[in-house]
Coordinates of C-alpha atoms in Angstrom, one line a residue:
M1 CA 69.3 200.4 105.2
P2 CA 70.5 196.9 104.9
S3 CA 73.6 198.1 106.5
P4 CA 74.9 195.6 109.8
I5 CA 76.3 196.6 113.0
K6 CA 79.2 194.3 114.0
S7 CA 78.3 191.5 117.5
P8 CA 79.5 191.8 121.0
S9 CA 81.9 188.8 119.4
S10 CA 83.1 190.0 116.4
K11 CA 86.4 190.8 116.3
P12 CA 87.9 193.7 116.3
D13 CA 89.8 193.6 113.5
G14 CA 87.6 194.3 110.3
K15 CA 88.0 191.3 108.9
D16 CA 84.5 189.3 110.5
T17 CA 81.7 187.9 107.2
P18 CA 78.6 190.6 107.9
T19 CA 75.5 189.0 108.8
S20 CA 73.6 190.1 106.3
A21 CA 72.9 188.4 102.8
S22 CA 73.8 192.0 100.9
T23 CA 77.4 193.6 101.5
P24 CA 78.3 197.2 100.7
S25 CA 80.0 196.1 98.2
D26 CA 76.7 194.6 96.9
A27 CA 75.6 197.9 96.5
R28 CA 78.5 199.8 95.6
Q29 CA 78.3 197.0 91.7
S30 CA 74.4 197.5 91.6
G31 CA 75.1 201.2 91.4
E32 CA 72.5 201.7 94.6
H33 CA 72.6 204.1 96.8
F34 CA 71.8 204.2 100.5
E35 CA 71.0 206.8 102.8
G36 CA 72.5 206.3 106.0
D37 CA 74.5 203.6 105.4
Y38 CA 77.2 203.6 108.0
R39 CA 78.5 200.3 107.3
P40 CA 82.6 200.5 107.1
T41 CA 84.2 199.8 104.0
A42 CA 86.8 197.0 103.0
S43 CA 89.6 199.1 104.5
K44 CA 88.9 200.9 107.0
S45 CA 88.6 198.8 110.6
L46 CA 84.7 198.5 111.6
F47 CA 86.5 199.5 115.5
H48 CA 88.9 201.5 116.6
P49 CA 92.3 199.4 117.0
H50 CA 92.0 201.1 121.3
A51 CA 88.9 199.6 122.0
S52 CA 89.1 196.1 122.4
D53 CA 85.7 195.9 123.6
P54 CA 83.6 198.5 121.2
K55 CA 80.7 197.5 123.4
I56 CA 77.3 197.1 120.8
R57 CA 74.9 195.5 122.7
V58 CA 72.5 194.3 119.0
E59 CA 73.0 192.2 115.8
P60 CA 70.2 193.4 114.0
L61 CA 70.6 195.3 110.7
Q62 CA 70.3 199.1 111.4
V63 CA 67.0 199.2 109.6
D64 CA 66.1 196.9 112.5
F65 CA 67.5 200.0 115.0
L66 CA 66.0 202.5 112.7
R67 CA 62.7 201.3 113.4
T68 CA 63.5 201.5 117.1
L69 CA 64.1 204.4 117.4
A70 CA 61.0 205.5 115.0
D71 CA 58.7 203.8 117.4
A72 CA 60.3 205.0 120.5
L73 CA 60.5 208.2 119.2
N74 CA 56.9 208.7 118.1
A75 CA 56.3 207.3 121.0
T76 CA 54.9 209.9 122.8
L77 CA 55.1 213.8 122.4
D78 CA 56.5 214.9 126.1
L79 CA 60.0 215.8 125.7
N80 CA 61.2 214.0 129.5
T81 CA 60.1 210.6 128.2
L82 CA 61.1 210.9 125.0
M83 CA 64.9 211.7 126.2
H84 CA 64.2 208.7 128.5
R85 CA 63.9 206.0 125.7
V86 CA 66.1 207.9 123.4
A87 CA 68.6 207.0 126.7
D88 CA 67.2 203.4 127.1
L89 CA 67.6 203.4 123.3
V90 CA 71.6 204.0 123.0
R91 CA 72.1 202.6 126.3
A92 CA 70.8 198.7 124.8
V93 CA 74.2 199.1 121.9
I94 CA 76.3 201.9 123.5
D95 CA 77.5 200.6 126.7
Y96 CA 77.6 204.1 128.6
R97 CA 78.1 205.2 131.8
I98 CA 78.1 208.8 131.7
F99 CA 75.4 210.2 128.6
A100 CA 73.1 214.0 128.2
I101 CA 71.5 215.4 126.3
L102 CA 72.2 219.8 126.0
L103 CA 69.7 222.6 124.5
I104 CA 70.3 225.8 123.2
N105 CA 68.8 228.0 125.3
E106 CA 67.5 231.0 122.2
R107 CA 67.8 234.0 124.7
A108 CA 70.5 233.7 126.6
Q109 CA 72.5 231.7 123.2
D110 CA 73.8 228.9 125.9
L111 CA 73.6 224.7 126.3
R112 CA 71.7 223.8 129.3
M113 CA 71.2 219.7 130.2
R114 CA 67.6 218.9 129.5
F115 CA 68.2 215.3 130.6
Q116 CA 71.7 213.3 131.5
V117 CA 73.0 210.5 133.5
G118 CA 75.8 210.1 135.0
H119 CA 77.0 213.7 135.9
T120 CA 77.3 215.9 139.5
P121 CA 74.1 217.7 140.1
E122 CA 77.1 220.6 139.9
V123 CA 77.8 219.5 136.2
E124 CA 74.0 219.3 136.0
R125 CA 73.9 222.9 136.9
M126 CA 76.6 224.7 133.9
R127 CA 76.0 226.5 131.4
V128 CA 78.5 225.7 128.8
K129 CA 78.9 228.8 126.0
M130 CA 78.8 228.3 122.9
G131 CA 81.7 227.1 120.9
R132 CA 82.8 226.6 124.9
G133 CA 84.7 222.5 125.7
I134 CA 83.6 220.2 123.4
V135 CA 80.3 220.3 123.5
G136 CA 80.2 223.8 122.7
Q137 CA 82.5 222.8 119.6
A138 CA 80.1 220.5 118.2
A139 CA 77.3 222.9 118.5
L140 CA 79.1 225.8 117.3
L141 CA 80.8 224.2 114.3
R142 CA 77.6 221.8 114.2
Q143 CA 79.2 218.8 113.0
S144 CA 80.3 215.6 115.2
I145 CA 83.6 215.8 117.4
L146 CA 85.4 211.9 118.7
V147 CA 87.7 212.9 121.1
E148 CA 89.7 209.8 122.2
D149 CA 91.3 211.4 124.9
V150 CA 89.9 214.6 126.3
T151 CA 93.3 215.3 128.0
E152 CA 94.7 216.4 125.1
V153 CA 92.2 218.7 123.6
E154 CA 92.9 222.2 124.7
H155 CA 89.4 223.2 125.4
Y156 CA 87.4 220.5 126.8
I157 CA 85.8 221.4 130.0
N158 CA 87.4 219.1 132.8
A159 CA 84.0 218.5 134.8
N160 CA 85.0 214.7 135.6
P161 CA 88.7 214.1 136.4
N162 CA 88.4 210.5 135.5
V163 CA 86.6 211.4 131.6
R164 CA 89.3 210.0 128.9
S165 CA 87.4 210.0 126.1
E166 CA 84.2 212.0 124.1
L167 CA 81.7 212.1 121.6
A168 CA 79.5 215.3 120.6
V169 CA 77.4 214.7 118.1
P170 CA 75.1 218.1 117.4
L171 CA 70.8 217.9 117.4
V172 CA 70.0 219.4 113.8
V173 CA 66.9 220.5 113.1
K174 CA 65.5 222.5 109.4
N175 CA 69.8 223.5 109.3
K176 CA 69.9 225.3 112.5
V177 CA 71.1 223.8 115.6
I178 CA 69.1 223.4 118.6
G179 CA 71.2 221.5 120.9
V180 CA 73.7 217.8 121.5
L181 CA 74.0 214.5 122.1
D182 CA 76.2 214.3 124.4
I183 CA 79.1 210.8 125.7
E184 CA 81.6 210.6 127.9
S185 CA 83.1 207.1 128.8
E186 CA 86.6 206.9 131.4
T187 CA 88.2 205.0 128.8
A188 CA 90.5 206.8 125.9
G189 CA 90.2 205.4 122.4
Y190 CA 86.2 204.3 123.8
F191 CA 84.4 205.4 120.7
T192 CA 84.7 204.3 117.5
L193 CA 83.8 205.7 113.9
E194 CA 80.7 203.1 113.7
H195 CA 79.9 204.7 117.9
Q196 CA 79.9 208.3 115.8
H197 CA 77.8 206.8 113.1
L198 CA 74.8 205.4 115.3
I199 CA 75.0 208.8 117.7
E200 CA 74.3 210.8 114.3
L201 CA 71.7 208.3 113.0
V202 CA 69.6 209.1 116.1
A203 CA 70.3 212.8 117.0
S204 CA 69.2 213.4 113.7
R205 CA 66.1 211.6 114.3
M206 CA 65.6 212.8 117.8
A207 CA 66.1 216.3 116.7
I208 CA 62.8 216.5 114.6
A209 CA 61.9 214.8 117.8
I210 CA 62.4 217.6 120.1
E211 CA 61.1 219.7 118.5
N212 CA 57.8 218.8 117.3
A213 CA 57.7 217.8 121.0
R214 CA 59.0 221.3 122.1
L215 CA 55.8 222.4 119.3
Y216 CA 53.5 219.7 121.3
T217 CA 54.3 221.3 124.2
R218 CA 54.3 225.4 122.8
V219 CA 50.8 224.6 121.8
S220 CA 49.2 223.2 124.5
R221 CA 50.3 225.3 126.9
Q222 CA 49.2 228.4 124.6
A223 CA 45.9 226.9 124.7
Q224 CA 45.5 225.8 128.4
T225 CA 47.1 229.9 128.8
L226 CA 43.6 231.2 126.5
A227 CA 41.9 229.0 128.8
V228 CA 42.7 230.4 131.6
L229 CA 43.2 233.5 130.1
N230 CA 38.7 233.1 129.3
E231 CA 38.3 232.4 132.6
I232 CA 40.2 235.8 134.0
S233 CA 38.4 237.7 131.6
R234 CA 35.6 236.4 132.8
E235 CA 36.1 236.9 136.5
I236 CA 37.7 240.6 135.9
T237 CA 34.3 241.6 133.8
S238 CA 32.1 240.8 136.9
I239 CA 33.4 243.2 139.8
L240 CA 32.8 246.7 139.0
D241 CA 35.1 247.7 142.4
L242 CA 38.0 248.9 141.1
D243 CA 39.7 248.5 145.1
D244 CA 38.2 244.4 144.6
L245 CA 38.9 244.1 140.6
L246 CA 42.4 245.9 140.6
E247 CA 43.7 242.9 144.1
R248 CA 41.4 240.4 141.7
I249 CA 44.2 240.8 139.3
G250 CA 47.2 240.6 141.0
L251 CA 45.3 236.6 142.3
L252 CA 44.5 235.6 138.9
L253 CA 48.0 237.0 137.1
K254 CA 49.6 234.3 139.0
R255 CA 48.2 231.4 137.3
V256 CA 49.3 232.2 134.0
I257 CA 52.9 234.7 134.7
D258 CA 54.6 234.1 138.2
F259 CA 56.2 237.2 139.6
Q260 CA 57.9 238.0 142.8
M261 CA 56.6 242.0 142.6
F262 CA 53.2 243.0 141.6
S263 CA 52.0 247.0 140.4
I264 CA 49.4 248.5 138.7
L265 CA 49.7 252.2 138.2
L266 CA 47.2 254.4 136.6
L267 CA 47.4 257.3 135.2
N268 CA 46.4 260.4 136.6
E269 CA 45.2 262.6 133.1
R270 CA 46.1 265.7 135.1
T271 CA 49.0 265.8 135.8
G272 CA 50.3 263.5 133.6
E273 CA 51.5 260.9 135.8
L274 CA 51.3 258.1 136.7
E275 CA 50.4 256.5 140.7
H276 CA 50.0 253.8 142.1
R277 CA 46.7 251.8 142.7
F278 CA 47.5 248.3 144.0
S279 CA 50.8 245.8 144.6
S280 CA 51.7 243.6 146.2
R281 CA 55.1 241.7 147.6
Y282 CA 55.7 238.3 147.8
G283 CA 52.1 237.3 147.9
E284 CA 51.3 240.7 150.4
R285 CA 49.4 243.6 150.1
I286 CA 51.6 247.2 150.5
T287 CA 51.0 250.6 150.0
L288 CA 53.6 252.9 147.6
D289 CA 53.2 256.4 147.1
R290 CA 55.6 256.5 144.3
I291 CA 55.0 258.6 141.4
V292 CA 56.3 257.5 138.6
P293 CA 56.6 260.2 135.3
L294 CA 56.1 259.2 131.5
G295 CA 59.6 258.4 130.2
Q296 CA 61.1 257.3 132.9
G297 CA 62.3 254.4 133.9
I298 CA 61.3 250.5 132.2
I299 CA 57.4 251.4 133.7
G300 CA 57.7 255.3 132.2
L301 CA 58.8 254.7 128.6
A302 CA 56.4 251.5 128.8
A303 CA 53.6 253.8 129.3
Q304 CA 55.5 256.9 126.6
Q305 CA 56.9 254.2 124.0
R306 CA 52.6 252.6 124.4
E307 CA 54.1 249.4 124.2
P308 CA 55.5 246.1 126.3
L309 CA 59.0 246.3 127.8
V310 CA 61.3 243.5 129.2
S311 CA 64.5 243.9 131.0
S312 CA 66.0 240.2 131.7
D313 CA 69.1 241.6 134.4
T314 CA 67.6 245.0 135.6
R315 CA 71.5 245.4 136.8
K316 CA 72.9 245.5 134.1
D317 CA 69.9 248.0 132.5
P318 CA 70.4 251.9 132.5
R319 CA 66.0 251.7 131.9
Y320 CA 65.3 250.4 135.7
I321 CA 65.3 252.4 138.7
A322 CA 66.5 250.9 141.9
A323 CA 63.0 250.6 143.8
N324 CA 63.6 246.7 144.6
P325 CA 67.2 245.7 145.2
E326 CA 66.0 242.5 145.1
T327 CA 64.6 242.8 141.4
R328 CA 66.5 240.8 138.1
S329 CA 64.0 240.8 135.6
E330 CA 61.3 243.0 134.7
L331 CA 58.0 243.0 132.7
A332 CA 56.2 246.1 132.0
A333 CA 53.0 246.3 130.0
P334 CA 51.1 249.4 129.1
L335 CA 47.0 249.2 129.5
L336 CA 45.3 250.9 126.7
Y337 CA 41.8 251.6 126.3
K338 CA 40.3 253.0 122.5
G339 CA 43.8 254.5 121.8
K340 CA 44.7 255.8 125.1
V341 CA 47.0 255.0 127.9
I342 CA 45.4 254.3 131.4
G343 CA 48.0 252.9 134.0
V344 CA 50.7 249.9 132.7
L345 CA 50.9 246.8 134.5
D346 CA 54.2 245.8 136.1
L347 CA 55.7 242.2 137.0
E348 CA 59.4 241.9 138.8
H349 CA 61.4 239.0 139.4
T350 CA 63.9 238.0 141.2
R351 CA 65.5 235.3 138.7
V352 CA 67.4 237.0 136.0
N353 CA 66.7 236.6 132.2
Y354 CA 62.4 234.8 133.7
Y355 CA 60.2 236.8 130.8
N356 CA 60.3 235.6 127.9
E357 CA 58.1 236.7 125.0
D358 CA 55.5 233.9 125.5
H359 CA 54.9 236.0 129.2
Q360 CA 55.3 239.1 126.8
R361 CA 52.4 237.5 124.3
T362 CA 50.5 236.5 127.4
L363 CA 50.1 240.1 129.8
S364 CA 50.0 242.0 126.5
T365 CA 46.9 240.1 126.0
L366 CA 45.4 240.0 129.5
A367 CA 46.1 243.8 129.4
A368 CA 44.1 244.8 127.0
Q369 CA 40.8 243.0 128.8
I370 CA 42.6 244.3 132.1
A371 CA 42.3 247.8 130.5
I372 CA 38.7 247.2 129.6
S373 CA 37.8 246.2 133.1
I374 CA 39.5 248.7 135.1
A375 CA 37.4 251.4 132.7
N376 CA 34.6 250.1 133.3
A377 CA 34.8 249.9 137.2
R378 CA 36.1 253.3 137.6
L379 CA 32.9 254.3 134.6
Y380 CA 30.7 252.7 137.7
Q381 CA 33.2 254.1 140.4
R382 CA 31.6 257.6 138.4
I383 CA 28.2 256.7 138.0
S384 CA 28.0 255.5 141.2
D385 CA 29.5 258.6 142.6
E386 CA 26.8 260.9 140.7
E387 CA 24.3 259.0 141.4
Q388 CA 24.5 259.5 145.1
R389 CA 25.2 263.5 144.0
M390 CA 21.7 263.5 142.6
E391 CA 19.7 261.7 145.3
S392 CA 21.5 263.7 147.1
D393 CA 20.7 266.7 145.7
L394 CA 16.4 265.5 144.2
E395 CA 16.3 264.5 148.2
M396 CA 17.0 268.1 149.0
A397 CA 15.0 268.9 145.7
R398 CA 12.3 266.5 147.6
K399 CA 12.2 269.2 150.6
V400 CA 11.7 272.0 148.2
Q401 CA 8.9 270.5 147.0
L402 CA 6.9 269.7 149.9
R403 CA 7.8 272.9 151.0
L404 CA 6.2 274.3 148.6
M405 CA 2.8 273.0 149.7
P406 CA 0.7 273.7 152.8
T407 CA 1.8 272.4 155.7
R408 CA -1.7 271.4 157.5
S409 CA -5.1 272.0 155.7
P410 CA -7.5 275.0 157.1
K411 CA -9.6 275.0 160.0
L412 CA -13.0 276.1 158.4
A413 CA -16.7 275.9 160.8
N414 CA -18.7 274.2 158.6
A415 CA -15.9 272.3 156.4
E416 CA -13.2 270.0 157.2
I417 CA -10.2 269.6 153.9
A418 CA -7.7 266.4 154.2
A419 CA -5.4 265.9 151.6
K420 CA -1.7 263.7 150.6
F421 CA 0.9 263.8 148.3
L422 CA 2.5 260.5 147.6
A423 CA 5.8 261.1 144.3
A424 CA 6.6 258.1 142.5
R425 CA 9.7 258.9 142.7
S426 CA 11.6 261.1 145.1
I427 CA 10.1 264.0 143.9
G428 CA 7.4 264.0 141.5
G429 CA 5.4 266.9 139.3
D430 CA 1.9 266.7 141.1
L431 CA 1.4 269.8 143.7
Y432 CA -1.7 271.3 145.4
D433 CA -2.6 274.0 147.3
F434 CA -5.0 276.2 149.6
L435 CA -5.1 279.7 149.4
D436 CA -6.8 282.5 151.6
Y437 CA -9.5 284.5 150.1
G438 CA -10.8 286.4 153.3
Q439 CA -14.0 286.3 154.7
G440 CA -14.4 282.2 155.3
R441 CA -13.7 281.7 151.4
I442 CA -10.8 279.1 150.6
A443 CA -9.1 278.7 147.7
L444 CA -8.0 275.0 146.4
A445 CA -5.8 273.9 143.5
I446 CA -4.9 270.5 142.6
G447 CA -2.4 270.4 139.3
D448 CA -0.6 267.4 137.7
V449 CA 2.4 268.6 135.9
S450 CA 3.4 267.1 132.4
G451 CA 6.5 264.4 132.8
K452 CA 8.3 263.3 136.0
A453 CA 10.6 263.8 138.6
A454 CA 13.1 266.9 138.8
P455 CA 11.7 268.4 135.6
A456 CA 7.9 268.2 136.4
A457 CA 9.3 269.4 139.9
L458 CA 10.6 271.9 138.5
Y459 CA 8.0 273.2 136.2
A460 CA 5.4 272.9 139.4
A461 CA 7.2 275.1 141.9
L462 CA 6.7 277.7 138.8
V463 CA 3.2 277.2 138.3
S464 CA 2.8 276.6 142.3
G465 CA 5.4 280.8 142.6
I466 CA 2.6 282.0 139.3
L467 CA -0.3 280.3 141.2
R468 CA 0.9 282.4 145.0
S469 CA 2.1 285.4 143.1
L470 CA -1.7 285.9 141.8
A471 CA -3.5 284.6 145.3
P472 CA -3.7 288.4 146.3
Q473 CA -6.3 289.4 143.1
H474 CA -9.0 287.2 145.7
L475 CA -10.0 286.1 141.6
S476 CA -12.7 283.2 140.6
P477 CA -12.2 279.4 139.4
A478 CA -12.1 281.1 136.0
A479 CA -10.3 283.9 135.7
M480 CA -7.3 282.8 138.0
L481 CA -7.5 280.1 135.1
T482 CA -7.2 282.3 132.7
A483 CA -4.1 284.3 134.1
L484 CA -2.0 281.5 134.7
N485 CA -2.7 280.1 131.1
D486 CA -1.6 283.8 129.7
Q487 CA 1.2 283.5 132.3
L488 CA 2.9 280.0 131.2
Q489 CA 2.0 281.5 127.2
E490 CA 5.1 283.9 128.5
R491 CA 7.4 281.2 129.4
K492 CA 6.6 278.6 127.4
L493 CA 8.0 275.4 126.8
D494 CA 8.2 272.8 124.6
A495 CA 5.5 269.7 125.1
Q496 CA 5.3 270.8 128.5
Y497 CA 2.0 271.5 130.1
V498 CA 0.2 270.8 133.1
T499 CA -3.3 270.3 134.1
M500 CA -5.6 272.0 137.0
L501 CA -8.7 272.2 138.8
F502 CA -9.3 275.2 140.9
A503 CA -12.3 275.5 143.2
V504 CA -13.3 278.6 145.4
W505 CA -15.0 277.0 149.0
D506 CA -17.3 279.8 150.7
D507 CA -17.8 278.1 154.2
N508 CA -20.4 280.5 155.3
N509 CA -23.2 279.4 152.4
R510 CA -21.1 275.9 152.2
T511 CA -21.3 277.0 148.1
L512 CA -18.2 275.5 145.8
Q513 CA -17.1 277.0 142.3
I514 CA -15.2 275.1 140.2
A515 CA -12.8 275.6 136.4
N516 CA -11.3 272.8 134.9
A517 CA -8.1 272.8 133.2
G518 CA -7.7 269.2 131.6
S519 CA -7.8 267.8 135.4
V520 CA -9.0 264.7 136.6
Q521 CA -13.0 265.5 137.1
P522 CA -13.8 265.2 141.2
L523 CA -16.4 262.7 142.5
F524 CA -19.5 264.2 144.7
V525 CA -20.0 261.7 147.4
P526 CA -23.6 262.4 148.9
G527 CA -23.9 262.6 152.8
T528 CA -27.9 261.5 153.1
I529 CA -27.5 257.9 152.3
S530 CA -29.9 255.2 151.2
V531 CA -30.5 252.3 152.9
A532 CA -30.8 250.1 150.1
N533 CA -28.4 251.4 147.7
G534 CA -25.7 253.6 149.9
P535 CA -24.5 256.4 148.4
R536 CA -24.7 257.1 144.9
V537 CA -21.4 258.6 144.2
R538 CA -21.4 261.0 140.9
T539 CA -18.4 262.9 139.0
I540 CA -18.4 266.5 138.7
N541 CA -18.6 267.3 134.5
A542 CA -15.7 270.6 134.6
E543 CA -13.4 270.4 131.8
G544 CA -10.9 272.2 129.8
F545 CA -8.2 272.7 128.0
P546 CA -4.4 272.4 130.3
L547 CA -2.3 275.3 131.0
G548 CA 0.5 276.2 129.1
L549 CA -0.3 274.8 125.7
F550 CA -3.1 277.1 124.1
P551 CA -3.0 280.2 123.9
Q552 CA -6.3 283.1 125.2
A553 CA -7.8 279.7 126.1
V554 CA -11.4 280.6 128.0
Y555 CA -12.4 278.1 131.2
E556 CA -16.8 278.0 132.1
E557 CA -17.1 277.4 135.4
F558 CA -19.8 276.9 137.5
T559 CA -20.9 276.6 141.1
F560 CA -23.4 274.2 143.6
S561 CA -24.3 273.5 147.1
T562 CA -23.6 271.2 149.3
Q563 CA -25.2 269.9 152.1
P564 CA -24.0 268.5 155.6
G565 CA -22.3 265.3 155.3
D566 CA -21.7 266.3 151.7
Q567 CA -18.2 265.1 150.6
I568 CA -15.8 266.4 147.4
V569 CA -13.0 264.3 146.4
F570 CA -10.6 265.4 144.3
F571 CA -7.4 263.2 143.1
S572 CA -5.1 262.6 140.2
D573 CA -4.7 260.4 137.9
G574 CA -2.1 258.8 140.0
I575 CA -4.9 257.1 141.8
V576 CA -7.0 255.9 138.7
D577 CA -4.2 254.8 137.0
A578 CA -2.5 252.7 139.5
E579 CA -1.7 248.9 139.1
N580 CA -1.7 246.2 140.4
A581 CA 1.1 242.6 139.3
N582 CA -1.3 241.9 136.0
H583 CA -1.4 245.8 134.8
D584 CA -4.9 245.7 136.0
M585 CA -6.1 249.5 136.6
F586 CA -7.2 250.5 139.7
G587 CA -9.5 252.3 137.8
N588 CA -12.8 254.9 139.0
D589 CA -15.2 251.9 139.0
R590 CA -13.3 250.8 142.6
L591 CA -13.1 254.5 144.0
E592 CA -16.0 254.9 143.6
K593 CA -16.8 251.9 145.3
T594 CA -14.1 252.5 148.0
L595 CA -15.9 256.2 148.8
A596 CA -19.7 254.4 148.6
S597 CA -18.6 251.8 151.3
L598 CA -17.2 254.9 153.9
P599 CA -19.3 255.2 157.1
N600 CA -19.5 257.7 158.3
P601 CA -16.6 259.5 156.8
T602 CA -15.0 262.1 158.0
A603 CA -12.7 263.9 154.7
S604 CA -9.2 262.2 156.7
S605 CA -10.3 259.1 157.2
T606 CA -11.5 259.4 153.2
V607 CA -7.9 260.2 152.4
K608 CA -6.7 256.9 154.3
S609 CA -9.0 254.5 153.3
V610 CA -8.2 255.4 149.2
L611 CA -4.8 255.6 149.3
D612 CA -4.5 251.9 151.9
A613 CA -7.5 250.7 148.8
V614 CA -4.7 251.8 146.9
E615 CA -1.4 250.1 148.0
A616 CA -3.9 247.3 148.6
F617 CA -4.2 246.4 144.7
Q618 CA -0.6 247.7 143.8
A619 CA 0.0 244.4 146.3
G620 CA 3.9 246.1 146.7
M621 CA 4.3 247.0 143.3
D622 CA 6.3 250.3 142.1
H623 CA 3.8 253.1 142.4
F624 CA 4.0 254.7 138.2
D625 CA 2.8 258.1 139.2
D626 CA 2.5 260.8 141.3
E627 CA -0.9 260.3 143.8
T628 CA -2.6 263.4 145.1
L629 CA -5.5 262.9 147.1
V630 CA -7.5 265.7 148.4
V631 CA -11.2 265.3 150.1
L632 CA -13.5 268.0 151.4
H633 CA -15.5 266.6 153.8
V634 CA -19.0 269.1 154.6
N635 CA -19.6 269.6 158.5

């Protein structure tokens, strides 16, 4: 747009010949229209008659200045750098001493200096309301204002008594005023219409550049905030202790939103009130016992309305409950989990109008993740408490279960009996018992209930109770198993059964009667030792149906005699099914080899040797099943 700017040597009478080959009259004659052509017409003086020196420092065409301006504005998206470059560029064409760029604060709807040259710190901190002063009038009227003598203007703000003339140009983008570009001089009538046109040209381009810089800053800040929020979310989801979680939230939240006072209140579902769970003041944790009912104060209203609330000035907000006299701004966000309010996150600041929509949006986003983390921590705490209670109950059940088993083995003249029970968990489903049949006879019962832990232990207690109730009848092994099966049929539980081996030892004639209800077949270790092969371990082939599965089951029994040194080994499947790290089972072969390798065994030494062998085989692996071992050694 070939509109020339006069050189400093030009006379301010408007009669100089333009340096460009084309003139405004040429453009008018050709019918062409030049947007932004601010060259004066022949009938209007270029400079104000009072301006002996217009202080224009460049001679190139306006298109050259526009190109320089565009380069300066397009070279950066940083707002501070942008304003410095504009100030330098304007100084190159207008020799100013006082310059300012003011931007509108959307929330307060006032003008605040974003960049200035020549103003005092007090003036820089001023807040100019729309319509107040020359700057406020330019913003309100959305048009440039050139004042030759400010002393003659009624609404002039006398911030600097030496100022005589002023030029204020609004920054407009997308039909919206975002600020004002203001230049002041200590000389009356210093600014001309050409100055005004030039600053209007700068302002029109600068407004767009400011919006772009603001948008870039906003997007960059949002991206940074989202990255921080993601980092915070990852960290808080890994904390399962509620106290540690709440304290960590207070530390992490300050990375995205500043505050002086911070509180997390959790809803007591029984009372329906919000209770302070964590609070800090100026970085120090404090204890607050204050209860906040729903609907009272900004905190209670945020919970009741299920949406974040902002108070820009608590002194003028009737919703605010004066708990902290120094508070001026407050932001409260409800913590929602599965559609239910579980608490409120509350931030307070000592500055008025501190929290804005960005803070509100950020806190709402983070509040959703905080609510999930708090719910998880509470659930973990509840599970932990339940586990501790269950562990206590199981420990008591274990003690009860052990009381159901014999505390010592019976003393016999012609035999020794030793037994050991190891539960796979705190309590198990194996059981064994010794029953006195009188006249030198002892009954041995070894059972294994289906399942594990508490259900198996309870069923084992039921079986043990029935067994004890039938003991006074001195039933034979087969008759005892039949009676037990009938009793369990009357108390039948789906998919619940017990395998049992029942034997009666006659200590007078060293004979053993045996009947089996699905239990592991016992092993017989003869006392006579072959010099070449050692004892030959044999399986006692006794079989039958488990108890509690089939009605009217019939069981077989048989009797065999023993010799001094013989051993009968009764064991549950937890012994042979024990696994090592390679998932190999201990098995019958290893058990038989262990029994055959024992020199001069006793009942007690045999029990210890077998369990030691199983433990060494497992090499620290957890016990998969209960392990029960009973050894009868014939003297």
